[in-house]
Amino acid sequence: MSTVTITAADINKLRQMTGAGMMDCRKALTENNGDFDAAIDWLRKKGQKVAALRGDRDAKEGVVLAKTTSDNKTGIALCLSCETDFVSKNADFIAFAQSIMDTAIANNVKSVDELNAASINGAKIADLVNDKLASIGEKIGISKFERVDADFVASYIHGANRMGVLVGLNKSEAEVGKDVAMQIAAMNPVAIDASSVPADVVEREKAVIVELIKNDPKMAGKPDEMISKIADGKLNAFFKESTLLAQAFVKDAGQSVGDYVKSKGADLKVLAFKRVALG
């Protein structure tokens, strides 16, 4: 069996192509007789093995990005997660996340699967992520992906890429979009208004409230009808605290977010929002 001499230049070339470590590149080329394509596949397979071995590790750190198309009709928020803040603060890792976001916007992707299948310089993002995993040695991946389409979409990044928010409005109002996005970042509402809270969330919240009321000694022996009415009242308080338009506006607690939005246009409406945060 013939052998091929693996040079330092070969190893460096493979490192540039994959981002893998020097020793891994040397072994990949040696194992595959200097065949670069086979060596790349070997490294990817190694990355997949590492991913499997590290599947029980929590990837709670990472980079969160939110960006809109140039016409502000579509917004995408995503998280490229990793295990440590040492990696998440690395300039190369942040640049890698930015390249994934730019590709998501350029290709009008609608899901994580579409994004992983998209290409950067001829290489699929899923493969690039796998290569990055192999070179870094941490569990990484696109852990969260959200998209908003509307007449006008605003994006907002909170902190050092730790949270991203998208807000869809029915007309172009950049200032309102930013203010509402900051509200969502700070107060984490569950829905736009009471009518848009998912039924299962309402049922779960009411069940908790009812149980708390029943456990109150003062309510012992009270009829279920009375308890249900009290629960409905407390549920309204939940809607006020947890739905966007009913919340007190963080920049002016004297008015609700809904009042603030109306003050900027009687026909102005919040159509959708998404909030992506680390953890």
Coordinates of C-alpha atoms in Angstrom, one line a residue:
M1 CA 0.0 0.0 0.0
S2 CA 1.5 3.3 -1.0
T3 CA 1.7 6.2 1.4
V4 CA 1.7 9.9 1.0
T5 CA 3.9 12.2 2.9
I6 CA 1.8 14.7 4.9
T7 CA 3.5 18.1 5.0
A8 CA 3.0 21.0 7.3
A9 CA 1.5 22.9 4.4
D10 CA -1.1 20.1 4.0
I11 CA -2.0 20.2 7.7
N12 CA -2.3 24.0 7.6
K13 CA -4.5 23.9 4.5
L14 CA -6.9 21.4 6.2
R15 CA -6.9 23.6 9.3
Q16 CA -7.9 26.6 7.3
M17 CA -10.6 24.6 5.5
T18 CA -12.1 23.1 8.7
G19 CA -11.0 25.0 11.7
A20 CA -10.0 21.7 13.3
G21 CA -6.9 21.4 15.5
M22 CA -3.4 20.6 14.1
M23 CA -3.2 17.1 15.6
D24 CA -6.7 16.2 14.4
C25 CA -5.8 17.5 10.9
R26 CA -2.6 15.5 10.8
K27 CA -4.4 12.3 11.9
A28 CA -7.3 12.9 9.4
L29 CA -4.9 13.3 6.5
T30 CA -2.8 10.3 7.6
E31 CA -5.8 8.0 8.0
N32 CA -7.0 9.0 4.6
N33 CA -3.7 8.9 2.7
G34 CA -3.7 12.6 2.1
D35 CA -7.2 12.8 0.5
F36 CA -8.6 16.1 1.6
D37 CA -12.2 15.3 0.9
A38 CA -12.0 12.1 2.8
A39 CA -10.1 13.8 5.6
I40 CA -12.8 16.4 5.9
D41 CA -15.4 13.7 6.1
W42 CA -13.3 12.0 8.7
L43 CA -13.3 15.2 10.8
R44 CA -17.0 15.6 10.4
K45 CA -17.6 12.1 11.5
K46 CA -15.4 12.8 14.5
G47 CA -17.4 15.9 15.2
Q48 CA -20.6 13.9 15.1
K49 CA -19.1 11.5 17.6
V50 CA -18.1 14.3 19.8
A51 CA -21.6 15.7 19.6
A52 CA -23.0 12.3 20.7
L53 CA -20.6 12.0 23.5
R54 CA -21.4 15.6 24.7
G55 CA -25.1 15.3 24.2
D56 CA -25.7 15.4 28.0
R57 CA -23.9 18.7 28.3
D58 CA -25.9 21.9 28.7
A59 CA -25.3 24.5 26.0
K60 CA -26.6 27.5 28.0
E61 CA -24.2 30.1 26.7
G62 CA -24.0 31.4 23.1
V63 CA -24.7 34.3 20.8
V64 CA -28.2 35.6 20.2
L65 CA -28.8 37.7 17.1
A66 CA -31.9 39.5 15.7
K67 CA -31.9 41.1 12.3
T68 CA -34.4 42.3 9.7
T69 CA -34.4 42.3 5.9
S70 CA -33.5 45.7 4.3
D71 CA -37.2 46.4 3.6
N72 CA -38.1 45.6 7.3
K73 CA -40.8 43.1 6.2
T74 CA -39.1 40.1 7.8
G75 CA -37.1 39.6 10.9
I76 CA -35.2 36.6 12.2
A77 CA -33.8 35.8 15.7
L78 CA -31.6 32.9 16.4
C79 CA -29.2 31.5 19.0
L80 CA -26.0 29.8 18.2
S81 CA -25.4 28.1 21.6
C82 CA -22.3 26.7 23.2
E83 CA -21.3 25.5 26.7
T84 CA -19.1 28.3 28.1
D85 CA -19.0 32.1 28.0
F86 CA -15.3 31.8 27.1
V87 CA -16.4 30.5 23.7
S88 CA -19.5 32.8 23.4
K89 CA -17.3 35.9 23.8
N90 CA -14.7 34.7 21.3
A91 CA -14.6 37.0 18.3
D92 CA -14.4 34.1 15.8
F93 CA -17.4 32.5 17.3
I94 CA -19.4 35.7 17.2
A95 CA -18.4 36.3 13.6
F96 CA -19.5 32.7 12.8
A97 CA -22.9 33.4 14.3
Q98 CA -23.1 36.6 12.2
S99 CA -22.3 34.7 9.0
I100 CA -25.1 32.3 9.9
M101 CA -27.6 35.1 10.5
D102 CA -26.5 36.9 7.2
T103 CA -27.2 33.6 5.3
A104 CA -30.6 33.2 7.0
I105 CA -31.6 36.7 5.9
A106 CA -30.1 36.3 2.4
N107 CA -31.8 33.0 1.8
N108 CA -35.2 33.9 3.4
V109 CA -35.1 30.8 5.5
K110 CA -38.2 29.8 7.5
S111 CA -36.9 27.1 9.9
V112 CA -33.8 25.6 11.6
D113 CA -33.8 22.8 9.1
E114 CA -33.7 25.2 6.1
L115 CA -31.0 27.2 7.8
N116 CA -28.8 24.1 8.5
A117 CA -29.2 23.1 4.8
A118 CA -28.2 26.6 3.5
S119 CA -24.6 27.1 2.4
I120 CA -21.8 29.5 3.2
N121 CA -19.1 29.5 0.5
G122 CA -20.3 26.2 -0.8
A123 CA -20.4 24.4 2.6
K124 CA -23.6 23.5 4.4
I125 CA -24.2 25.3 7.7
A126 CA -24.8 22.0 9.4
D127 CA -21.4 20.8 8.3
L128 CA -19.7 24.1 9.3
V129 CA -21.3 23.8 12.7
N130 CA -20.0 20.3 13.0
D131 CA -16.5 21.3 12.0
K132 CA -16.6 24.2 14.6
L133 CA -17.7 21.7 17.2
A134 CA -14.8 19.4 16.4
S135 CA -12.3 22.3 16.6
I136 CA -13.7 24.0 19.7
G137 CA -14.5 20.8 21.6
E138 CA -17.8 22.1 23.0
K139 CA -21.4 21.2 22.2
I140 CA -22.6 23.9 19.8
G141 CA -25.6 24.3 17.5
I142 CA -28.4 26.6 16.3
S143 CA -30.6 26.0 19.4
K144 CA -33.3 28.6 18.7
F145 CA -34.8 30.1 15.6
E146 CA -37.8 32.5 15.3
R147 CA -39.2 34.5 12.5
V148 CA -41.7 37.4 12.2
D149 CA -43.3 38.6 8.9
A150 CA -45.3 41.9 9.0
D151 CA -45.7 45.2 7.3
F152 CA -42.9 46.5 9.5
V153 CA -40.6 44.4 11.7
A154 CA -38.2 45.9 14.3
S155 CA -35.3 44.0 15.9
Y156 CA -33.6 44.6 19.1
I157 CA -30.5 43.0 20.8
H158 CA -30.4 43.3 24.6
G159 CA -27.0 43.1 26.4
A160 CA -24.0 41.5 24.9
N161 CA -25.9 39.3 22.5
R162 CA -27.8 37.5 25.3
M163 CA -31.3 38.3 24.1
G164 CA -33.0 39.2 20.9
V165 CA -36.5 40.5 20.2
L166 CA -38.6 40.9 17.0
V167 CA -41.7 43.0 16.9
G168 CA -44.2 43.1 13.9
L169 CA -46.3 46.2 13.4
N170 CA -49.0 46.9 10.8
K171 CA -47.1 50.1 9.6
S172 CA -43.7 51.6 9.7
E173 CA -43.0 53.0 13.1
A174 CA -39.3 52.4 14.0
E175 CA -39.4 54.3 17.4
V176 CA -42.5 52.4 18.5
G177 CA -41.0 49.1 17.4
K178 CA -37.8 49.7 19.4
D179 CA -39.8 50.8 22.5
V180 CA -42.1 47.8 22.4
A181 CA -39.1 45.4 21.8
M182 CA -37.4 46.8 24.9
Q183 CA -40.6 46.3 26.8
I184 CA -40.7 42.6 25.7
A185 CA -37.0 42.2 26.6
A186 CA -37.6 43.5 30.1
M187 CA -41.0 42.1 31.0
N188 CA -41.2 38.9 28.9
P189 CA -45.0 38.9 28.2
V190 CA -46.7 35.6 27.3
A191 CA -48.8 37.0 24.5
I192 CA -50.0 40.3 22.9
D193 CA -53.3 40.4 24.8
A194 CA -55.6 38.2 26.8
S195 CA -57.4 36.9 23.7
S196 CA -54.1 35.6 22.3
V197 CA -52.9 33.7 25.3
P198 CA -52.8 30.0 24.5
A199 CA -55.8 28.1 26.0
D200 CA -53.5 25.6 27.7
V201 CA -51.6 28.5 29.4
V202 CA -54.9 30.0 30.7
E203 CA -56.1 26.6 31.9
R204 CA -52.9 25.9 33.7
E205 CA -52.8 29.3 35.3
K206 CA -56.4 29.1 36.5
A207 CA -55.9 25.6 37.9
V208 CA -53.0 27.0 40.0
I209 CA -55.1 29.9 41.2
V210 CA -58.1 27.7 42.1
E211 CA -55.8 25.4 44.1
L212 CA -54.3 28.3 46.0
I213 CA -57.8 29.6 46.8
K214 CA -59.0 26.2 48.0
N215 CA -55.9 25.9 50.3
D216 CA -56.7 29.2 52.0
P217 CA -58.3 28.5 55.4
K218 CA -60.6 31.4 54.9
M219 CA -62.2 29.8 51.9
A220 CA -62.9 26.5 53.6
G221 CA -66.4 25.3 52.7
K222 CA -67.0 28.0 50.1
P223 CA -69.0 26.8 47.0
D224 CA -67.1 26.1 43.8
E225 CA -69.0 28.8 42.0
M226 CA -67.6 31.4 44.3
I227 CA -64.1 30.0 44.1
S228 CA -64.4 30.1 40.3
K229 CA -65.4 33.7 40.2
I230 CA -62.6 34.7 42.5
A231 CA -60.2 32.8 40.3
D232 CA -61.5 34.7 37.2
G233 CA -60.7 37.9 39.0
K234 CA -57.2 36.8 39.8
L235 CA -56.8 35.6 36.2
N236 CA -57.5 39.1 35.0
A237 CA -54.6 40.3 37.2
F238 CA -52.5 37.7 35.5
F239 CA -53.5 39.0 32.0
K240 CA -52.6 42.6 33.1
E241 CA -49.2 41.6 34.3
S242 CA -48.3 39.0 31.6
T243 CA -49.8 40.3 28.3
L244 CA -47.9 42.9 26.3
L245 CA -50.6 45.5 25.7
A246 CA -51.9 45.4 29.2
Q247 CA -48.6 45.7 30.9
A248 CA -47.4 49.0 32.5
F249 CA -45.1 50.7 30.0
V250 CA -41.5 50.5 31.3
K251 CA -40.7 53.9 30.0
D252 CA -43.8 55.5 31.6
A253 CA -45.6 53.4 34.2
G254 CA -48.5 55.8 34.1
Q255 CA -49.8 54.2 30.9
S256 CA -50.1 50.7 29.5
V257 CA -48.2 49.6 26.5
G258 CA -51.5 49.5 24.6
D259 CA -52.1 53.2 25.5
Y260 CA -48.6 54.1 24.4
V261 CA -49.0 52.4 21.0
K262 CA -52.4 54.1 20.5
S263 CA -50.8 57.5 21.3
K264 CA -48.5 57.0 18.3
G265 CA -51.4 56.1 15.9
A266 CA -55.0 55.2 16.4
D267 CA -54.7 52.5 13.8
L268 CA -51.2 51.3 14.9
K269 CA -51.2 47.6 16.0
V270 CA -48.7 45.1 17.3
L271 CA -49.2 42.0 15.1
A272 CA -46.6 39.6 16.5
F273 CA -43.5 39.3 18.6
K274 CA -40.7 36.8 19.4
R275 CA -38.2 36.8 22.2
V276 CA -35.1 34.6 22.1
A277 CA -32.8 34.5 25.2
L278 CA -29.9 32.4 26.4
G279 CA -30.7 29.5 28.8

